[in-house]
PDB file of C-alpha atoms in Angstrom:
ATOM      1  CA  MET A   1      -5.903   1.786 -27.704  1.00  0.00           C
ATOM      2  CA  ARG A   2      -8.847   1.333 -25.347  1.00  0.00           C
ATOM      3  CA  ARG A   3     -10.442   4.503 -24.060  1.00  0.00           C
ATOM      4  CA  ILE A   4     -10.539   5.147 -20.321  1.00  0.00           C
ATOM      5  CA  HIS A   5     -14.156   5.831 -19.475  1.00  0.00           C
ATOM      6  CA  ASP A   6     -15.248   8.926 -17.606  1.00  0.00           C
ATOM      7  CA  ILE A   7     -16.678   8.165 -14.167  1.00  0.00           C
ATOM      8  CA  ARG A   8     -19.714  10.277 -15.069  1.00  0.00           C
ATOM      9  CA  GLU A   9     -20.741   7.598 -17.569  1.00  0.00           C
ATOM     10  CA  ALA A  10     -22.026   5.492 -14.669  1.00  0.00           C
ATOM     11  CA  ARG A  11     -24.952   7.147 -12.947  1.00  0.00           C
ATOM     12  CA  LEU A  12     -25.075   6.478  -9.242  1.00  0.00           C
ATOM     13  CA  SER A  13     -28.375   6.100  -7.451  1.00  0.00           C
ATOM     14  CA  VAL A  14     -29.421   8.206  -4.479  1.00  0.00           C
ATOM     15  CA  PHE A  15     -28.726   5.122  -2.380  1.00  0.00           C
ATOM     16  CA  ASP A  16     -25.153   4.923  -3.731  1.00  0.00           C
ATOM     17  CA  ILE A  17     -24.553   8.602  -2.981  1.00  0.00           C
ATOM     18  CA  GLY A  18     -25.740   8.000   0.560  1.00  0.00           C
ATOM     19  CA  LEU A  19     -23.319   5.103   0.869  1.00  0.00           C
ATOM     20  CA  LEU A  20     -20.455   7.344  -0.244  1.00  0.00           C
ATOM     21  CA  PHE A  21     -21.327  10.024   2.318  1.00  0.00           C
ATOM     22  CA  ASP A  22     -21.515   7.406   5.062  1.00  0.00           C
ATOM     23  CA  ALA A  23     -18.222   5.836   3.984  1.00  0.00           C
ATOM     24  CA  SER A  24     -16.402   9.153   3.860  1.00  0.00           C
ATOM     25  CA  ARG A  25     -17.687  10.095   7.305  1.00  0.00           C
ATOM     26  CA  SER A  26     -16.751   6.696   8.692  1.00  0.00           C
ATOM     27  CA  VAL A  27     -13.152   7.067   7.486  1.00  0.00           C
ATOM     28  CA  ARG A  28     -12.875  10.578   8.960  1.00  0.00           C
ATOM     29  CA  GLU A  29     -14.183   9.340  12.308  1.00  0.00           C
ATOM     30  CA  THR A  30     -11.115   7.124  12.726  1.00  0.00           C
ATOM     31  CA  GLY A  31      -9.189  10.287  13.661  1.00  0.00           C
ATOM     32  CA  GLY A  32      -5.468  10.738  13.142  1.00  0.00           C
ATOM     33  CA  ASP A  33      -4.492   7.060  13.320  1.00  0.00           C
ATOM     34  CA  ALA A  34      -2.978   6.485   9.870  1.00  0.00           C
ATOM     35  CA  SER A  35      -3.367   2.714  10.023  1.00  0.00           C
ATOM     36  CA  ALA A  36      -6.932   2.888  11.333  1.00  0.00           C
ATOM     37  CA  TRP A  37      -8.343   4.897   8.430  1.00  0.00           C
ATOM     38  CA  ARG A  38      -6.643   2.593   5.918  1.00  0.00           C
ATOM     39  CA  ARG A  39      -8.131  -0.450   7.623  1.00  0.00           C
ATOM     40  CA  ARG A  40     -11.553   1.172   7.719  1.00  0.00           C
ATOM     41  CA  LEU A  41     -11.320   2.115   4.049  1.00  0.00           C
ATOM     42  CA  ALA A  42     -10.371  -1.455   3.072  1.00  0.00           C
ATOM     43  CA  VAL A  43     -13.354  -2.879   4.956  1.00  0.00           C
ATOM     44  CA  LEU A  44     -15.729  -0.306   3.435  1.00  0.00           C
ATOM     45  CA  LEU A  45     -14.546  -1.061  -0.102  1.00  0.00           C
ATOM     46  CA  ASN A  46     -15.075  -4.755   0.535  1.00  0.00           C
ATOM     47  CA  GLU A  47     -18.673  -4.012   1.523  1.00  0.00           C
ATOM     48  CA  LEU A  48     -19.458  -1.374  -1.107  1.00  0.00           C
ATOM     49  CA  CYS A  49     -18.027  -3.242  -4.079  1.00  0.00           C
ATOM     50  CA  PHE A  50     -18.403  -6.908  -3.071  1.00  0.00           C
ATOM     51  CA  ALA A  51     -14.635  -7.338  -3.336  1.00  0.00           C
ATOM     52  CA  PRO A  52     -13.250 -10.307  -1.352  1.00  0.00           C
ATOM     53  CA  LYS A  53      -9.732  -8.867  -1.461  1.00  0.00           C
ATOM     54  CA  VAL A  54      -8.800  -5.195  -1.071  1.00  0.00           C
ATOM     55  CA  ALA A  55      -5.441  -3.424  -0.673  1.00  0.00           C
ATOM     56  CA  VAL A  56      -4.961   0.209   0.343  1.00  0.00           C
ATOM     57  CA  MET A  57      -1.372   1.358   0.003  1.00  0.00           C
ATOM     58  CA  GLU A  58       1.023   4.185  -0.690  1.00  0.00           C
ATOM     59  CA  LEU A  59       3.948   3.686  -3.032  1.00  0.00           C
ATOM     60  CA  THR A  60       6.975   5.842  -3.607  1.00  0.00           C
ATOM     61  CA  CYS A  61       9.378   5.704  -6.539  1.00  0.00           C
ATOM     62  CA  THR A  62      13.128   6.252  -6.582  1.00  0.00           C
ATOM     63  CA  THR A  63      13.589   6.949 -10.280  1.00  0.00           C
ATOM     64  CA  HIS A  64      12.150   9.085 -13.061  1.00  0.00           C
ATOM     65  CA  GLU A  65      13.787   7.155 -15.891  1.00  0.00           C
ATOM     66  CA  GLY A  66      10.436   6.406 -17.483  1.00  0.00           C
ATOM     67  CA  THR A  67       7.113   4.864 -16.653  1.00  0.00           C
ATOM     68  CA  ARG A  68       8.059   1.183 -16.749  1.00  0.00           C
ATOM     69  CA  ALA A  69      11.356   1.805 -14.966  1.00  0.00           C
ATOM     70  CA  CYS A  70       9.444   3.697 -12.292  1.00  0.00           C
ATOM     71  CA  LEU A  71       6.927   0.884 -11.861  1.00  0.00           C
ATOM     72  CA  GLU A  72       9.708  -1.658 -11.531  1.00  0.00           C
ATOM     73  CA  ARG A  73      11.193   0.364  -8.648  1.00  0.00           C
ATOM     74  CA  VAL A  74       8.110   1.330  -6.659  1.00  0.00           C
ATOM     75  CA  ALA A  75       8.580   0.875  -2.934  1.00  0.00           C
ATOM     76  CA  PRO A  76       5.725   0.358  -0.481  1.00  0.00           C
ATOM     77  CA  VAL A  77       5.406   2.935   2.260  1.00  0.00           C
ATOM     78  CA  GLN A  78       2.517   1.225   3.980  1.00  0.00           C
ATOM     79  CA  ILE A  79       0.058  -1.488   2.985  1.00  0.00           C
ATOM     80  CA  VAL A  80      -3.206  -2.413   4.647  1.00  0.00           C
ATOM     81  CA  ASP A  81      -5.270  -5.197   3.138  1.00  0.00           C
ATOM     82  CA  PHE A  82      -8.496  -7.103   3.617  1.00  0.00           C
ATOM     83  CA  GLY A  83      -9.036 -10.733   2.663  1.00  0.00           C
ATOM     84  CA  VAL A  84      -5.436 -11.582   1.724  1.00  0.00           C
ATOM     85  CA  GLU A  85      -4.345 -14.761   3.497  1.00  0.00           C
ATOM     86  CA  ALA A  86      -1.534 -13.939   5.922  1.00  0.00           C
ATOM     87  CA  GLU A  87       0.485 -17.038   5.037  1.00  0.00           C
ATOM     88  CA  ARG A  88       0.371 -16.181   1.318  1.00  0.00           C
ATOM     89  CA  GLN A  89       0.760 -12.425   1.647  1.00  0.00           C
ATOM     90  CA  GLY A  90       4.318 -12.224   0.316  1.00  0.00           C
ATOM     91  CA  ALA A  91       3.577 -14.272  -2.793  1.00  0.00           C
ATOM     92  CA  PHE A  92       0.309 -12.398  -3.357  1.00  0.00           C
ATOM     93  CA  TYR A  93       1.989  -8.992  -3.522  1.00  0.00           C
ATOM     94  CA  ASP A  94       5.001 -10.252  -5.450  1.00  0.00           C
ATOM     95  CA  ARG A  95       2.899 -11.841  -8.191  1.00  0.00           C
ATOM     96  CA  LEU A  96      -0.398  -9.955  -8.355  1.00  0.00           C
ATOM     97  CA  VAL A  97       0.676  -6.427  -7.401  1.00  0.00           C
ATOM     98  CA  TRP A  98       4.355  -5.868  -8.221  1.00  0.00           C
ATOM     99  CA  GLY A  99       4.256  -8.417 -11.024  1.00  0.00           C
ATOM    100  CA  GLY A 100       0.894  -7.188 -12.247  1.00  0.00           C
ATOM    101  CA  LEU A 101       1.985  -3.562 -12.482  1.00  0.00           C
ATOM    102  CA  THR A 102       4.695  -4.487 -14.958  1.00  0.00           C
ATOM    103  CA  ASP A 103       3.007  -7.389 -16.757  1.00  0.00           C
ATOM    104  CA  PRO A 104       2.871  -6.999 -20.570  1.00  0.00           C
ATOM    105  CA  SER A 105      -0.871  -7.734 -20.615  1.00  0.00           C
ATOM    106  CA  LEU A 106      -1.450  -4.579 -18.545  1.00  0.00           C
ATOM    107  CA  SER A 107       0.826  -2.293 -20.542  1.00  0.00           C
ATOM    108  CA  ARG A 108      -1.869   0.404 -20.481  1.00  0.00           C
ATOM    109  CA  VAL A 109      -1.048   0.933 -16.802  1.00  0.00           C
ATOM    110  CA  HIS A 110       2.473   1.953 -17.908  1.00  0.00           C
ATOM    111  CA  GLU A 111       0.938   4.664 -20.107  1.00  0.00           C
ATOM    112  CA  LEU A 112      -1.361   5.945 -17.361  1.00  0.00           C
ATOM    113  CA  TRP A 113       1.172   5.893 -14.528  1.00  0.00           C
ATOM    114  CA  GLY A 114       2.062   9.406 -13.448  1.00  0.00           C
ATOM    115  CA  SER A 115      -1.565  10.553 -13.635  1.00  0.00           C
ATOM    116  CA  SER A 116      -4.512   9.951 -11.309  1.00  0.00           C
ATOM    117  CA  PHE A 117      -6.986   7.396 -12.640  1.00  0.00           C
ATOM    118  CA  THR A 118      -9.518   4.725 -11.698  1.00  0.00           C
ATOM    119  CA  VAL A 119      -9.927   1.861 -14.142  1.00  0.00           C
ATOM    120  CA  LEU A 120     -11.663  -1.464 -14.507  1.00  0.00           C
ATOM    121  CA  ARG A 121      -9.730  -4.402 -15.872  1.00  0.00           C
ATOM    122  CA  ARG A 122     -11.795  -4.107 -19.060  1.00  0.00           C
ATOM    123  CA  ASP A 123     -10.550  -0.516 -19.492  1.00  0.00           C
ATOM    124  CA  LEU A 124      -7.026  -1.914 -19.709  1.00  0.00           C
ATOM    125  CA  VAL A 125      -7.411  -5.143 -21.639  1.00  0.00           C
ATOM    126  CA  ALA A 126     -10.259  -6.880 -23.476  1.00  0.00           C
ATOM    127  CA  ARG A 127     -11.789  -9.924 -21.797  1.00  0.00           C
ATOM    128  CA  SER A 128     -10.599 -12.352 -24.474  1.00  0.00           C
ATOM    129  CA  HIS A 129      -6.993 -11.180 -24.253  1.00  0.00           C
ATOM    130  CA  TRP A 130      -7.137 -11.059 -20.464  1.00  0.00           C
ATOM    131  CA  GLN A 131      -8.341 -14.633 -20.133  1.00  0.00           C
ATOM    132  CA  GLN A 132      -5.548 -15.799 -22.435  1.00  0.00           C
ATOM    133  CA  SER A 133      -2.830 -13.918 -20.548  1.00  0.00           C
ATOM    134  CA  ALA A 134      -0.164 -15.591 -18.428  1.00  0.00           C
ATOM    135  CA  LEU A 135      -1.063 -13.321 -15.519  1.00  0.00           C
ATOM    136  CA  TYR A 136      -4.726 -14.431 -15.505  1.00  0.00           C
ATOM    137  CA  ASN A 137      -3.869 -18.107 -15.894  1.00  0.00           C
ATOM    138  CA  GLY A 138      -0.948 -17.997 -13.490  1.00  0.00           C
ATOM    139  CA  ALA A 139      -0.859 -15.694 -10.464  1.00  0.00           C
ATOM    140  CA  PHE A 140      -4.560 -14.773 -10.570  1.00  0.00           C
ATOM    141  CA  LEU A 141      -5.593 -18.426 -10.847  1.00  0.00           C
ATOM    142  CA  ASP A 142      -3.296 -19.490  -7.991  1.00  0.00           C
ATOM    143  CA  HIS A 143      -4.814 -16.887  -5.680  1.00  0.00           C
ATOM    144  CA  GLY A 144      -8.429 -17.396  -6.751  1.00  0.00           C
ATOM    145  CA  CYS A 145      -8.785 -14.007  -8.452  1.00  0.00           C
ATOM    146  CA  GLY A 146     -10.450 -13.316 -11.780  1.00  0.00           C
ATOM    147  CA  ASP A 147     -10.977  -9.570 -12.077  1.00  0.00           C
ATOM    148  CA  PHE A 148      -9.666  -6.356 -10.548  1.00  0.00           C
ATOM    149  CA  LEU A 149     -10.204  -2.621 -10.235  1.00  0.00           C
ATOM    150  CA  LEU A 150      -7.272  -0.210  -9.880  1.00  0.00           C
ATOM    151  CA  SER A 151      -7.348   3.367  -8.569  1.00  0.00           C
ATOM    152  CA  VAL A 152      -4.246   5.579  -8.405  1.00  0.00           C
ATOM    153  CA  SER A 153      -4.008   9.086  -6.995  1.00  0.00           C
ATOM    154  CA  MET A 154      -0.682  10.871  -7.448  1.00  0.00           C
ATOM    155  CA  LEU A 155       0.369  13.124  -4.581  1.00  0.00           C
ATOM    156  CA  HIS A 156       2.987  15.737  -3.822  1.00  0.00           C
ATOM    157  CA  ASP A 157       4.614  16.330  -7.205  1.00  0.00           C
ATOM    158  CA  HIS A 158       4.315  12.633  -8.020  1.00  0.00           C
ATOM    159  CA  ARG A 159       6.637  11.600  -5.224  1.00  0.00           C
ATOM    160  CA  LEU A 160       3.936   9.400  -3.755  1.00  0.00           C
ATOM    161  CA  ALA A 161       1.067   7.373  -5.182  1.00  0.00           C
ATOM    162  CA  SER A 162      -2.011   6.455  -3.182  1.00  0.00           C
ATOM    163  CA  VAL A 163      -3.107   3.127  -4.667  1.00  0.00           C
ATOM    164  CA  ILE A 164      -6.289   1.118  -4.126  1.00  0.00           C
ATOM    165  CA  VAL A 165      -6.766  -2.322  -5.684  1.00  0.00           C
ATOM    166  CA  LEU A 166      -9.874  -4.491  -5.459  1.00  0.00           C
ATOM    167  CA  TRP A 167     -10.046  -8.117  -6.601  1.00  0.00           C
ATOM    168  CA  ARG A 168     -12.983 -10.400  -7.296  1.00  0.00           C
ATOM    169  CA  SER A 169     -12.956 -14.180  -7.439  1.00  0.00           C
ATOM    170  CA  ARG A 170     -13.299 -16.116 -10.666  1.00  0.00           C
ATOM    171  CA  ASP A 171     -16.921 -17.084  -9.965  1.00  0.00           C
ATOM    172  CA  GLN A 172     -17.990 -13.438  -9.498  1.00  0.00           C
ATOM    173  CA  ALA A 173     -19.076 -11.058 -12.245  1.00  0.00           C
ATOM    174  CA  ALA A 174     -16.501  -8.525 -13.424  1.00  0.00           C
ATOM    175  CA  PHE A 175     -16.445  -5.077 -11.831  1.00  0.00           C
ATOM    176  CA  LYS A 176     -18.819  -2.638 -13.519  1.00  0.00           C
ATOM    177  CA  PRO A 177     -18.888   1.153 -14.041  1.00  0.00           C
ATOM    178  CA  ARG A 178     -20.858   1.552 -10.792  1.00  0.00           C
ATOM    179  CA  GLU A 179     -17.918   0.226  -8.760  1.00  0.00           C
ATOM    180  CA  ARG A 180     -15.466   2.335 -10.756  1.00  0.00           C
ATOM    181  CA  SER A 181     -17.461   5.473  -9.945  1.00  0.00           C
ATOM    182  CA  LEU A 182     -17.809   4.584  -6.265  1.00  0.00           C
ATOM    183  CA  VAL A 183     -14.081   3.958  -5.862  1.00  0.00           C
ATOM    184  CA  ALA A 184     -13.074   7.014  -7.921  1.00  0.00           C
ATOM    185  CA  LEU A 185     -15.282   9.390  -5.919  1.00  0.00           C
ATOM    186  CA  LEU A 186     -14.314   7.909  -2.559  1.00  0.00           C
ATOM    187  CA  HIS A 187     -10.607   7.980  -3.466  1.00  0.00           C
ATOM    188  CA  HIS A 188     -10.945  11.615  -4.524  1.00  0.00           C
ATOM    189  CA  GLN A 189     -12.562  12.465  -1.190  1.00  0.00           C
ATOM    190  CA  ILE A 190      -9.862  10.613   0.730  1.00  0.00           C
ATOM    191  CA  LYS A 191      -7.240  12.627  -1.159  1.00  0.00           C
ATOM    192  CA  LYS A 192      -8.929  15.828   0.059  1.00  0.00           C
ATOM    193  CA  ASP A 193      -9.162  14.541   3.619  1.00  0.00           C
ATOM    194  CA  VAL A 194      -5.543  13.524   4.086  1.00  0.00           C
ATOM    195  CA  THR A 195      -2.303  15.394   3.896  1.00  0.00           C
ATOM    196  CA  TRP A 196       1.408  14.711   4.005  1.00  0.00           C
ATOM    197  CA  ALA A 197       3.047  14.145   7.346  1.00  0.00           C
ATOM    198  CA  GLU A 198       6.618  13.006   7.586  1.00  0.00           C
ATOM    199  CA  ALA A 199       7.294  10.551  10.366  1.00  0.00           C
ATOM    200  CA  ALA A 200       9.755  11.491  13.075  1.00  0.00           C
ATOM    201  CA  PRO A 201      13.345  11.031  11.871  1.00  0.00           C
ATOM    202  CA  PRO A 202      15.116   7.915  13.139  1.00  0.00           C
ATOM    203  CA  PRO A 203      17.215   8.333  16.268  1.00  0.00           C
ATOM    204  CA  ALA A 204      20.874   9.151  15.728  1.00  0.00           C
ATOM    205  CA  LEU A 205      22.755   5.898  16.278  1.00  0.00           C
ATOM    206  CA  SER A 206      26.416   5.107  16.773  1.00  0.00           C
ATOM    207  CA  PRO A 207      28.085   2.729  14.297  1.00  0.00           C
ATOM    208  CA  ARG A 208      27.904  -0.037  16.920  1.00  0.00           C
ATOM    209  CA  LEU A 209      24.168   0.452  17.497  1.00  0.00           C
ATOM    210  CA  ARG A 210      23.528   0.564  13.740  1.00  0.00           C
ATOM    211  CA  ALA A 211      25.492  -2.677  13.286  1.00  0.00           C
ATOM    212  CA  ILE A 212      23.514  -4.439  16.007  1.00  0.00           C
ATOM    213  CA  LEU A 213      20.174  -3.156  14.710  1.00  0.00           C
ATOM    214  CA  ALA A 214      21.008  -4.339  11.200  1.00  0.00           C
ATOM    215  CA  ARG A 215      21.809  -7.831  12.471  1.00  0.00           C
ATOM    216  CA  LEU A 216      18.648  -7.994  14.564  1.00  0.00           C
ATOM    217  CA  ASP A 217      16.664  -6.901  11.524  1.00  0.00           C
ATOM    218  CA  SER A 218      18.165  -9.779   9.534  1.00  0.00           C
ATOM    219  CA  GLY A 219      16.906 -12.256  12.139  1.00  0.00           C
ATOM    220  CA  ALA A 220      20.045 -12.842  14.209  1.00  0.00           C
ATOM    221  CA  SER A 221      19.719 -13.665  17.917  1.00  0.00           C
ATOM    222  CA  GLU A 222      21.575 -11.678  20.562  1.00  0.00           C
ATOM    223  CA  LYS A 223      23.988 -14.603  20.949  1.00  0.00           C
ATOM    224  CA  GLU A 224      24.648 -14.678  17.197  1.00  0.00           C
ATOM    225  CA  VAL A 225      25.194 -10.900  17.183  1.00  0.00           C
ATOM    226  CA  ALA A 226      27.700 -11.273  20.029  1.00  0.00           C
ATOM    227  CA  VAL A 227      29.666 -13.962  18.174  1.00  0.00           C
ATOM    228  CA  ASP A 228      29.583 -11.973  14.938  1.00  0.00           C
ATOM    229  CA  LEU A 229      30.843  -8.768  16.576  1.00  0.00           C
ATOM    230  CA  GLY A 230      33.237 -10.446  19.020  1.00  0.00           C
ATOM    231  CA  ILE A 231      31.597  -9.055  22.164  1.00  0.00           C
ATOM    232  CA  SER A 232      29.756 -10.636  25.080  1.00  0.00           C
ATOM    233  CA  THR A 233      26.071 -11.524  25.014  1.00  0.00           C
ATOM    234  CA  HIS A 234      25.623  -9.353  28.109  1.00  0.00           C
ATOM    235  CA  THR A 235      27.026  -6.356  26.210  1.00  0.00           C
ATOM    236  CA  VAL A 236      24.751  -7.013  23.235  1.00  0.00           C
ATOM    237  CA  HIS A 237      21.762  -7.222  25.562  1.00  0.00           C
ATOM    238  CA  GLY A 238      22.658  -3.811  26.949  1.00  0.00           C
ATOM    239  CA  TYR A 239      22.853  -2.369  23.443  1.00  0.00           C
ATOM    240  CA  VAL A 240      19.465  -3.866  22.573  1.00  0.00           C
ATOM    241  CA  LYS A 241      17.930  -2.296  25.685  1.00  0.00           C
ATOM    242  CA  GLU A 242      19.365   1.061  24.578  1.00  0.00           C
ATOM    243  CA  LEU A 243      17.929   0.632  21.072  1.00  0.00           C
ATOM    244  CA  ARG A 244      14.512  -0.146  22.537  1.00  0.00           C
ATOM    245  CA  ARG A 245      14.737   2.940  24.736  1.00  0.00           C
ATOM    246  CA  ARG A 246      15.605   5.217  21.810  1.00  0.00           C
ATOM    247  CA  TYR A 247      12.798   3.879  19.623  1.00  0.00           C
ATOM    248  CA  GLY A 248      10.272   3.657  22.457  1.00  0.00           C
ATOM    249  CA  ALA A 249       9.830  -0.076  21.829  1.00  0.00           C
ATOM    250  CA  HIS A 250       8.555  -2.548  24.433  1.00  0.00           C
ATOM    251  CA  SER A 251       9.923  -5.644  22.693  1.00  0.00           C
ATOM    252  CA  ARG A 252      12.439  -6.722  20.089  1.00  0.00           C
ATOM    253  CA  ALA A 253       9.666  -7.294  17.537  1.00  0.00           C
ATOM    254  CA  GLN A 254       8.329  -3.779  18.102  1.00  0.00           C
ATOM    255  CA  LEU A 255      11.857  -2.370  17.825  1.00  0.00           C
ATOM    256  CA  ILE A 256      12.315  -3.938  14.371  1.00  0.00           C
ATOM    257  CA  ALA A 257       8.867  -2.772  13.253  1.00  0.00           C
ATOM    258  CA  LEU A 258       9.486   0.805  14.414  1.00  0.00           C
ATOM    259  CA  ALA A 259      12.932   0.895  12.828  1.00  0.00           C
ATOM    260  CA  ARG A 260      11.445  -0.204   9.501  1.00  0.00           C
ATOM    261  CA  GLN A 261       8.457   2.106   9.692  1.00  0.00           C
ATOM    262  CA  ARG A 262      10.344   5.409   9.829  1.00  0.00           C
ATOM    263  CA  SER A 263       8.576   6.480   6.673  1.00  0.00           C
ATOM    264  CA  PRO A 264       6.327   9.148   5.187  1.00  0.00           C
ATOM    265  CA  ALA A 265       2.709   8.728   6.250  1.00  0.00           C
ATOM    266  CA  LEU A 266      -0.670   9.966   5.155  1.00  0.00           C
ATOM    267  CA  LYS A 267      -2.832  11.195   8.009  1.00  0.00           C
ATOM    268  CA  LEU A 268      -6.116  13.006   8.234  1.00  0.00           C
ATOM    269  CA  ALA A 269      -5.689  16.642   7.245  1.00  0.00           C
ATOM    270  CA  THR A 270      -7.580  17.983  10.249  1.00  0.00           C
ATOM    271  CA  ASP A 271      -5.193  16.233  12.607  1.00  0.00           C
ATOM    272  CA  VAL A 272      -1.906  16.920  10.817  1.00  0.00           C
ATOM    273  CA  PRO A 273      -1.790  20.478   9.428  1.00  0.00           C
ATOM    274  CA  LEU A 274       1.744  20.058   8.108  1.00  0.00           C
ATOM    275  CA  GLN A 275       3.310  20.907   4.786  1.00  0.00           C
ATOM    276  CA  PRO A 276       5.122  18.360   2.621  1.00  0.00           C
ATOM    277  CA  ASN A 277       8.815  17.803   3.138  1.00  0.00           C
ATOM    278  CA  ASN A 278      10.837  17.535  -0.050  1.00  0.00           C
ATOM    279  CA  HIS A 279      13.423  15.291   1.561  1.00  0.00           C
ATOM    280  CA  ALA A 280      11.222  12.393   2.626  1.00  0.00           C
ATOM    281  CA  ALA A 281      12.604   8.872   2.835  1.00  0.00           C
ATOM    282  CA  SER A 282      12.721   6.815  -0.345  1.00  0.00           C
ATOM    283  CA  ARG A 283      13.123   3.054  -0.461  1.00  0.00           C
ATOM    284  CA  LEU A 284      11.309   1.483   2.494  1.00  0.00           C
ATOM    285  CA  VAL A 285      10.666  -2.012   3.771  1.00  0.00           C
ATOM    286  CA  PRO A 286       6.948  -2.853   3.447  1.00  0.00           C
ATOM    287  CA  ILE A 287       5.006  -3.614   6.596  1.00  0.00           C
ATOM    288  CA  ALA A 288       1.591  -5.016   5.667  1.00  0.00           C
ATOM    289  CA  GLU A 289      -1.176  -4.841   8.232  1.00  0.00           C
ATOM    290  CA  ARG A 290      -4.334  -6.870   8.465  1.00  0.00           C
ATOM    291  CA  ALA A 291      -7.694  -5.113   8.106  1.00  0.00           C
ATOM    292  CA  ARG A 292      -9.795  -7.314  10.313  1.00  0.00           C
TER     293      ARG A 292
END
């Protein structure tokens, strides 16, 4: 079994320490906007670690049946990324993130899950085995990735995991202990700077409103909803206006996004002095945002 290296094994220069202070301050200056500090963090990690692709996310799990079972059931709360092509975003997360977490070549992640850790790819699997793996020669090759760095910080009795992943292209050198230390220290500081804030509960909806919202969420038009429910298009339009009013949405697209995003959120501690709620939402639909 490969040993996970201590972050103190990589000595950071005075310049690196200065970069960390600047990065931490820059994230705090985004204020209480939960999406803004994630976007800023993704951009900073791209610059600090020369990582073309970066994802900053929170994951929640709906089971405690065991490590692998938990990893197979993780649900995204929110994802913000940098450098991931929008048109390939779904396949990227399906194959490199969700598939990668449970891939046999990265079985060491299964052993570490449940703790907080920051690891290089080489901490998890030797280079020779990695380059022979199906994951490296399949999903990573298709998306132009060759190496990665993974940082996980467990929060609130392990109900939530703050996860940072950095990827480098195949023509770049592998991540080194310097990058591991930078990410580990910055992630630790972020954990101190944010706290748990449960989003406002969803509005109480009648069965009819819930039925219409569910059909809109599946992509149905107002005319299709009317035919499906046996009511007039005019009546459906009135229901949609009521749904938008209750969610504070200015458009149908915003209505669907707000309905999906009723989820736990991490916000800056100074702006949200709230205590964790033990009854937070579980399985959530991911809404990935662009960090540009």
